[in-house]
Amino acid sequence: TPFRSSKQVSAQKFVSQALQEEYNQADRELKSQLNFAEDKIKITLENYAEAPIQVNAAQRAYLQKSTLYKNGLTDLTDLTQTIYTLNRAEIDRDIVNNNVWQSYLLKVAATGNFDLFINEF
C-alpha cells in the first residue's frame, strides 16, 4: 500500500499540474482578449472622431455639386456620384458608432465586469 499511495500522490500532482496549466491558458486567453478589446476601442474611437468630419466634407461636396447642377455647370452623373459619397459617409458614421459599442462589449466580456459598459455610456 505505501507504493500504491505514492503512485496516487504522484498521479494527483500531475492532475494538479494539468489543472494549473489549464488555468494559466485561460488566463492568457483572457488577457489576450482584453488587449485586443483595448486596441479595438482605441481604433474605433479614432474612427468615431473622424466620421463627422467625413460626413461634413461629403455634405459640402453635395451642396457644391447640387449648386453647379442647378446652374447647368455639371451633369447628373457627377451629382449622383456626390449623393452616393454622402450616403456612404453617413453609413460609415453609423457603422463606426456601432463598432464603438461592440468594442466596449468585447472589453466587458474579457473582464467580466458589466459596470465598465454602464459607466462608459
Short mmCIF file of C-alpha atoms in Angstrom, two decimals:
data_model
loop_
_atom_site.label_atom_id
_atom_site.label_comp_id
_atom_site.label_asym_id
_atom_site.label_seq_id
_atom_site.Cartn_x
_atom_site.Cartn_y
_atom_site.Cartn_z
CA THR A 1 0.00 0.00 0.00
CA PRO A 2 2.83 2.54 0.53
CA PHE A 3 3.91 2.03 -3.07
CA ARG A 4 0.34 2.44 -4.23
CA SER A 5 -0.15 5.57 -2.12
CA SER A 6 2.99 7.16 -3.53
CA LYS A 7 1.73 6.49 -7.07
CA GLN A 8 -1.62 8.03 -6.19
CA VAL A 9 0.13 11.10 -4.78
CA SER A 10 2.25 11.32 -7.91
CA ALA A 11 -0.84 10.97 -10.13
CA GLN A 12 -2.63 13.67 -8.12
CA LYS A 13 0.34 16.00 -8.59
CA PHE A 14 0.12 15.51 -12.36
CA VAL A 15 -3.61 16.18 -12.28
CA SER A 16 -2.99 19.32 -10.24
CA GLN A 17 -0.30 20.47 -12.69
CA ALA A 18 -2.64 19.85 -15.62
CA LEU A 19 -5.39 21.87 -13.98
CA GLN A 20 -2.93 24.66 -13.21
CA GLU A 21 -1.83 24.73 -16.85
CA GLU A 22 -5.46 24.90 -17.99
CA TYR A 23 -5.98 27.81 -15.62
CA ASN A 24 -2.86 29.54 -16.95
CA GLN A 25 -4.06 29.02 -20.53
CA ALA A 26 -7.46 30.52 -19.74
CA ASP A 27 -5.76 33.45 -18.01
CA ARG A 28 -3.54 34.09 -21.05
CA GLU A 29 -6.55 33.94 -23.36
CA LEU A 30 -8.49 36.44 -21.25
CA LYS A 31 -5.51 38.80 -21.14
CA SER A 32 -5.15 38.49 -24.89
CA GLN A 33 -8.84 39.24 -25.38
CA LEU A 34 -8.56 42.24 -23.07
CA ASN A 35 -5.58 43.62 -25.01
CA PHE A 36 -7.46 43.08 -28.27
CA ALA A 37 -10.53 44.86 -26.88
CA GLU A 38 -8.49 47.82 -25.65
CA ASP A 39 -6.74 48.15 -29.01
CA LYS A 40 -10.08 47.94 -30.79
CA ILE A 41 -11.55 50.63 -28.50
CA LYS A 42 -8.63 52.92 -29.32
CA ILE A 43 -9.04 52.41 -33.06
CA THR A 44 -12.82 52.77 -33.06
CA LEU A 45 -12.67 55.96 -31.01
CA GLU A 46 -10.22 57.43 -33.52
CA ASN A 47 -12.59 56.47 -36.33
CA TYR A 48 -15.52 57.86 -34.35
CA ALA A 49 -13.79 61.23 -34.10
CA GLU A 50 -13.06 61.23 -37.84
CA ALA A 51 -16.53 60.19 -39.05
CA PRO A 52 -18.31 63.55 -38.55
CA ILE A 53 -15.52 65.30 -40.46
CA GLN A 54 -16.05 62.97 -43.41
CA VAL A 55 -19.82 63.47 -43.33
CA ASN A 56 -19.38 67.23 -43.20
CA ALA A 57 -17.00 67.14 -46.17
CA ALA A 58 -19.43 64.97 -48.13
CA GLN A 59 -22.30 67.35 -47.32
CA ARG A 60 -20.31 70.31 -48.55
CA ALA A 61 -19.36 68.47 -51.72
CA TYR A 62 -23.02 67.62 -52.32
CA LEU A 63 -24.06 71.23 -51.77
CA GLN A 64 -21.40 72.37 -54.24
CA LYS A 65 -22.37 69.80 -56.89
CA SER A 66 -26.09 70.44 -56.50
CA THR A 67 -25.50 74.18 -56.95
CA LEU A 68 -23.38 73.52 -60.03
CA TYR A 69 -26.07 71.19 -61.39
CA LYS A 70 -28.82 73.74 -60.84
CA ASN A 71 -26.77 76.28 -62.76
CA GLY A 72 -26.05 73.84 -65.58
CA LEU A 73 -22.33 73.61 -64.90
CA THR A 74 -22.20 69.86 -64.21
CA ASP A 75 -24.11 66.80 -65.26
CA LEU A 76 -26.36 64.38 -63.43
CA THR A 77 -23.62 61.76 -63.21
CA ASP A 78 -21.43 63.98 -61.06
CA LEU A 79 -24.35 64.89 -58.83
CA THR A 80 -25.32 61.24 -58.44
CA GLN A 81 -21.75 60.31 -57.53
CA THR A 82 -21.71 63.02 -54.88
CA ILE A 83 -25.00 61.78 -53.43
CA TYR A 84 -23.52 58.29 -53.31
CA THR A 85 -20.44 59.62 -51.49
CA LEU A 86 -22.60 61.45 -48.95
CA ASN A 87 -24.72 58.36 -48.40
CA ARG A 88 -21.60 56.22 -47.92
CA ALA A 89 -20.14 58.72 -45.41
CA GLU A 90 -23.35 58.67 -43.38
CA ILE A 91 -23.43 54.86 -43.42
CA ASP A 92 -19.78 54.72 -42.37
CA ARG A 93 -20.54 57.07 -39.47
CA ASP A 94 -23.30 54.75 -38.27
CA ILE A 95 -21.08 51.69 -38.64
CA VAL A 96 -18.31 53.37 -36.64
CA ASN A 97 -20.81 54.22 -33.92
CA ASN A 98 -21.86 50.58 -33.77
CA ASN A 99 -18.22 49.46 -33.69
CA VAL A 100 -17.57 51.59 -30.63
CA TRP A 101 -20.37 49.82 -28.77
CA GLN A 102 -19.10 46.43 -29.89
CA SER A 103 -15.54 47.15 -28.80
CA TYR A 104 -16.73 48.14 -25.33
CA LEU A 105 -18.79 44.95 -25.17
CA LEU A 106 -15.66 42.98 -26.06
CA LYS A 107 -13.87 44.58 -23.13
CA VAL A 108 -16.79 43.79 -20.84
CA ALA A 109 -16.72 40.17 -21.99
CA ALA A 110 -12.96 39.94 -21.40
CA THR A 111 -13.11 41.44 -17.93
CA GLY A 112 -16.47 40.08 -16.85
CA ASN A 113 -17.35 43.49 -15.42
CA PHE A 114 -20.53 44.90 -16.91
CA ASP A 115 -20.11 48.12 -14.91
CA LEU A 116 -17.44 49.19 -17.42
CA PHE A 117 -20.10 49.31 -20.12
CA ILE A 118 -22.70 51.01 -17.95
CA ASN A 119 -20.28 53.68 -16.66
CA GLU A 120 -18.87 54.39 -20.12
CA PHE A 121 -22.24 55.27 -21.64
#
